[in-house]
Amino acid sequence: MSEKKGLIAEFKEFISKGNVMDLAVGVIIGGAFQAIVTSLCDDVINPAITLLVSVCGGSDLTEMAAGWEIKGIKIGSFISAIINFLIMAIIIFAIVKSFNKLRDIGKKPEAPADPTTKECPFCLSEISIKATRCPHCTSQLDAKKVEVDKKKK
């Protein structure tokens, strides 16, 4: 008999997957970064290009301003967009970090892996755990003697 999961349990399992959280963070950060790019273009680059074209074209700035509505470069607005992005990134980092801690609370720690190497009692070189002869000093290894020597240390 298979046990049916409830809607809430299925939703919890879906949300707890790491790739869903990564996607959500990417969308939010992308939206916040879009504000920086828009501000850079609208507040810094476009006014600078307009000013450059008007000066190189030999037009009087007052005539250009009347026709094209030249606006000044707004560095403050651009810096504000960067600060807003950084604040949002810090908040998202804190949320993801706390979410990962909550997700790891129920997990059991992994058991340490079995050793794959041992130390030769004669030359103190690191050798395979299955070795019966040391490849460095060519000493014959007695498995029982090695275990006794290790316990003495």
CSV table of C-alpha atoms in Angstrom, one decimal:
chain,number,residue,atom,x,y,z
A,1,MET,CA,0.0,0.0,0.0
A,2,SER,CA,1.4,3.4,-1.0
A,3,GLU,CA,0.7,6.2,1.4
A,4,LYS,CA,-0.7,9.4,-0.2
A,5,LYS,CA,1.0,12.6,0.7
A,6,GLY,CA,-1.0,15.6,1.5
A,7,LEU,CA,-0.9,18.7,-0.6
A,8,ILE,CA,1.0,20.6,2.1
A,9,ALA,CA,3.7,17.9,2.4
A,10,GLU,CA,4.1,17.8,-1.4
A,11,PHE,CA,4.5,21.6,-1.5
A,12,LYS,CA,7.0,21.5,1.3
A,13,GLU,CA,9.1,18.9,-0.5
A,14,PHE,CA,8.9,20.9,-3.7
A,15,ILE,CA,10.0,24.1,-2.0
A,16,SER,CA,12.8,22.5,0.0
A,17,LYS,CA,14.6,21.4,-3.2
A,18,GLY,CA,17.7,23.5,-3.7
A,19,ASN,CA,17.2,24.2,-7.4
A,20,VAL,CA,13.9,25.9,-6.7
A,21,MET,CA,15.5,28.2,-4.3
A,22,ASP,CA,18.4,28.9,-6.7
A,23,LEU,CA,15.9,29.8,-9.4
A,24,ALA,CA,13.9,32.1,-7.2
A,25,VAL,CA,17.1,33.9,-6.0
A,26,GLY,CA,18.2,34.3,-9.6
A,27,VAL,CA,15.0,35.9,-10.7
A,28,ILE,CA,14.9,38.3,-7.7
A,29,ILE,CA,18.6,39.3,-8.2
A,30,GLY,CA,18.1,39.6,-12.0
A,31,GLY,CA,15.2,42.0,-11.4
A,32,ALA,CA,17.2,44.1,-8.9
A,33,PHE,CA,20.1,44.2,-11.3
A,34,GLN,CA,17.8,45.4,-14.1
A,35,ALA,CA,17.2,48.5,-12.0
A,36,ILE,CA,20.9,49.2,-12.0
A,37,VAL,CA,21.2,48.8,-15.7
A,38,THR,CA,18.2,51.0,-16.4
A,39,SER,CA,19.5,53.7,-14.1
A,40,LEU,CA,22.9,53.6,-15.7
A,41,CYS,CA,21.4,54.0,-19.2
A,42,ASP,CA,18.7,56.5,-18.3
A,43,ASP,CA,20.6,58.6,-15.7
A,44,VAL,CA,24.2,58.5,-16.9
A,45,ILE,CA,24.8,57.2,-20.4
A,46,ASN,CA,21.9,58.8,-22.3
A,47,PRO,CA,22.4,62.3,-20.9
A,48,ALA,CA,26.1,62.1,-21.5
A,49,ILE,CA,25.5,61.1,-25.2
A,50,THR,CA,23.0,63.8,-25.6
A,51,LEU,CA,25.4,66.4,-24.2
A,52,LEU,CA,28.2,65.1,-26.4
A,53,VAL,CA,26.1,65.2,-29.5
A,54,SER,CA,24.9,68.7,-28.8
A,55,VAL,CA,28.4,70.0,-28.2
A,56,CYS,CA,30.0,68.2,-31.2
A,57,GLY,CA,27.1,69.3,-33.4
A,58,GLY,CA,27.8,73.0,-32.6
A,59,SER,CA,24.2,73.6,-31.5
A,60,ASP,CA,23.4,75.9,-28.7
A,61,LEU,CA,22.6,74.0,-25.6
A,62,THR,CA,19.5,76.2,-24.9
A,63,GLU,CA,18.1,75.4,-28.4
A,64,MET,CA,18.8,71.6,-27.8
A,65,ALA,CA,17.2,71.7,-24.4
A,66,ALA,CA,14.0,73.2,-25.7
A,67,GLY,CA,13.8,70.6,-28.5
A,68,TRP,CA,15.1,67.4,-26.8
A,69,GLU,CA,14.5,68.2,-23.2
A,70,ILE,CA,18.2,67.6,-22.2
A,71,LYS,CA,18.4,66.4,-18.7
A,72,GLY,CA,21.5,66.4,-16.5
A,73,ILE,CA,23.5,63.3,-15.5
A,74,LYS,CA,22.0,62.0,-12.3
A,75,ILE,CA,24.9,60.2,-10.5
A,76,GLY,CA,22.8,60.2,-7.3
A,77,SER,CA,20.0,58.2,-8.8
A,78,PHE,CA,22.5,55.7,-10.2
A,79,ILE,CA,24.3,55.3,-6.8
A,80,SER,CA,20.8,54.9,-5.2
A,81,ALA,CA,20.0,52.0,-7.6
A,82,ILE,CA,23.4,50.3,-6.6
A,83,ILE,CA,22.7,50.7,-2.9
A,84,ASN,CA,19.1,49.3,-3.3
A,85,PHE,CA,20.6,46.3,-5.1
A,86,LEU,CA,23.2,45.7,-2.4
A,87,ILE,CA,20.6,45.9,0.3
A,88,MET,CA,18.3,43.4,-1.5
A,89,ALA,CA,21.3,41.1,-2.1
A,90,ILE,CA,22.2,41.1,1.6
A,91,ILE,CA,18.5,40.4,2.6
A,92,ILE,CA,18.3,37.5,0.1
A,93,PHE,CA,21.6,36.1,1.3
A,94,ALA,CA,20.3,36.1,4.9
A,95,ILE,CA,17.0,34.5,3.9
A,96,VAL,CA,18.8,31.7,1.9
A,97,LYS,CA,21.3,31.1,4.7
A,98,SER,CA,18.6,30.7,7.3
A,99,PHE,CA,16.5,28.5,5.0
A,100,ASN,CA,19.5,26.2,4.5
A,101,LYS,CA,20.1,26.0,8.2
A,102,LEU,CA,16.4,25.0,8.7
A,103,ARG,CA,16.7,22.4,6.0
A,104,ASP,CA,19.8,20.9,7.5
A,105,ILE,CA,18.4,20.6,11.0
A,106,GLY,CA,16.6,17.3,10.3
A,107,LYS,CA,19.5,15.7,8.4
A,108,LYS,CA,21.8,13.2,10.1
A,109,PRO,CA,25.5,13.8,9.9
A,110,GLU,CA,27.3,11.5,7.5
A,111,ALA,CA,29.4,8.7,8.9
A,112,PRO,CA,33.1,9.2,8.4
A,113,ALA,CA,34.5,7.1,5.5
A,114,ASP,CA,36.6,4.0,6.2
A,115,PRO,CA,40.3,4.7,5.9
A,116,THR,CA,42.0,3.7,2.7
A,117,THR,CA,45.6,4.2,3.8
A,118,LYS,CA,47.7,3.2,6.8
A,119,GLU,CA,51.2,4.0,8.0
A,120,CYS,CA,54.1,1.7,7.6
A,121,PRO,CA,55.6,0.9,11.0
A,122,PHE,CA,59.1,0.8,9.7
A,123,CYS,CA,59.5,3.8,7.4
A,124,LEU,CA,56.3,5.7,8.5
A,125,SER,CA,55.2,6.2,4.9
A,126,GLU,CA,51.6,6.2,4.0
A,127,ILE,CA,50.6,3.1,2.1
A,128,SER,CA,47.4,1.3,1.0
A,129,ILE,CA,45.4,-0.4,3.7
A,130,LYS,CA,45.4,-3.6,1.7
A,131,ALA,CA,49.2,-3.7,1.3
A,132,THR,CA,51.2,-6.6,2.8
A,133,ARG,CA,54.6,-5.1,1.8
A,134,CYS,CA,55.6,-1.5,2.0
A,135,PRO,CA,56.4,-0.1,-1.5
A,136,HIS,CA,58.9,2.4,0.0
A,137,CYS,CA,61.0,0.3,2.3
A,138,THR,CA,59.9,-3.1,1.0
A,139,SER,CA,59.3,-4.4,4.6
A,140,GLN,CA,57.0,-7.3,5.0
A,141,LEU,CA,53.9,-6.1,6.9
A,142,ASP,CA,52.3,-8.4,9.4
A,143,ALA,CA,48.7,-7.2,9.8
A,144,LYS,CA,48.4,-8.3,13.4
A,145,LYS,CA,51.8,-6.7,14.4
A,146,VAL,CA,50.8,-3.4,12.8
A,147,GLU,CA,47.6,-3.3,14.8
A,148,VAL,CA,49.5,-4.0,18.0
A,149,ASP,CA,52.0,-1.3,17.2
A,150,LYS,CA,49.3,1.3,16.6
A,151,LYS,CA,47.6,0.5,19.9
A,152,LYS,CA,50.9,1.0,21.8
A,153,LYS,CA,51.2,4.5,20.4
